[in-house]
Coordinates of C-alpha atoms in Angstrom, one line a residue:
X1 CA -1.3 20.5 14.9
X2 CA -1.6 17.2 12.6
X3 CA -4.8 16.5 10.8
X4 CA -6.2 13.0 10.5
X5 CA -7.9 12.6 7.2
X6 CA -10.0 9.8 8.1
X7 CA -11.1 10.9 11.2
X8 CA -11.3 14.7 10.3
X9 CA -9.8 15.2 13.6
X10 CA -6.6 17.3 14.5
X11 CA -3.8 16.4 16.6
X12 CA -1.0 18.1 18.6
X13 CA 2.3 17.2 17.3
X14 CA 3.5 16.7 20.9
X15 CA 1.4 13.7 20.6
X16 CA 3.4 12.1 18.1
X17 CA 7.0 10.9 18.2
X18 CA 9.5 9.3 15.9
X19 CA 8.6 5.8 15.6
X20 CA 10.2 2.7 14.2
X21 CA 8.3 -0.2 12.1
X22 CA 9.3 -2.7 9.6
X23 CA 7.5 -3.0 6.1
X24 CA 7.6 -6.6 4.1
X25 CA 8.1 -6.1 0.4
X26 CA 7.5 -9.0 -2.0
X27 CA 9.6 -9.6 -4.9
X28 CA 7.7 -7.8 -7.4
X29 CA 7.5 -4.6 -5.1
X30 CA 11.7 -4.4 -5.0
X31 CA 11.9 -1.5 -7.2
X32 CA 9.3 0.6 -5.1
X33 CA 11.2 0.2 -1.8
X34 CA 10.6 3.8 0.1
X35 CA 13.9 5.6 0.8
X36 CA 15.2 8.3 3.6
X37 CA 13.4 11.7 3.0
X38 CA 10.1 10.1 0.9
X39 CA 7.0 11.0 2.4
X40 CA 4.4 8.4 2.9
X41 CA 0.8 7.9 4.5
X42 CA 1.0 5.9 7.7
X43 CA -2.6 4.0 7.5
X44 CA -2.2 3.1 11.6
X45 CA -2.2 6.6 12.8
X46 CA -3.8 8.5 9.7
X47 CA -1.2 11.0 9.1
X48 CA 1.7 11.6 6.6
X49 CA 5.2 10.6 8.3
X50 CA 8.9 11.0 6.7
X51 CA 11.4 8.4 6.5
X52 CA 14.2 9.7 8.4
X53 CA 16.6 6.5 8.3
X54 CA 16.6 2.8 7.5
X55 CA 17.9 1.2 10.1
X56 CA 18.2 -2.4 8.7
X57 CA 16.6 -5.1 6.3
X58 CA 16.3 -8.9 5.9
X59 CA 14.9 -11.5 4.1
X60 CA 12.0 -13.7 5.1
X61 CA 12.2 -16.3 2.5
X62 CA 11.9 -14.5 -0.8
X63 CA 10.3 -11.0 0.9
X64 CA 12.5 -8.2 2.1
X65 CA 11.7 -6.9 5.4
X66 CA 12.8 -3.2 5.8
X67 CA 13.0 -1.4 9.4
X68 CA 12.4 2.4 9.3
X69 CA 12.5 5.2 11.7
X70 CA 9.7 7.8 10.7
X71 CA 8.9 10.9 11.9
X72 CA 5.5 12.7 11.9
X73 CA 5.0 16.0 9.4
X74 CA 3.0 19.2 9.7
X75 CA 2.1 19.2 6.4
X76 CA 3.7 18.1 3.0
X77 CA 5.8 20.4 1.0
X78 CA 4.6 21.9 -2.2
X79 CA 5.8 20.0 -5.4

């Protein structure tokens, strides 16, 4: 089961699949670009996901747009 911290609800992992999304970074964020293997909180779904691949990138003006492939995670690993 996955746990949504915002709604305090649990969801079956089968309800979530590997997804793709683009994230736009402004020039001052270029040093903070997420990398493969990193865990990030997906505010749209309210769950943690792990970056499985960087599928591409392009510039829109001065901003960098990175296309990622994400996979939901059951729980975050201990540090």
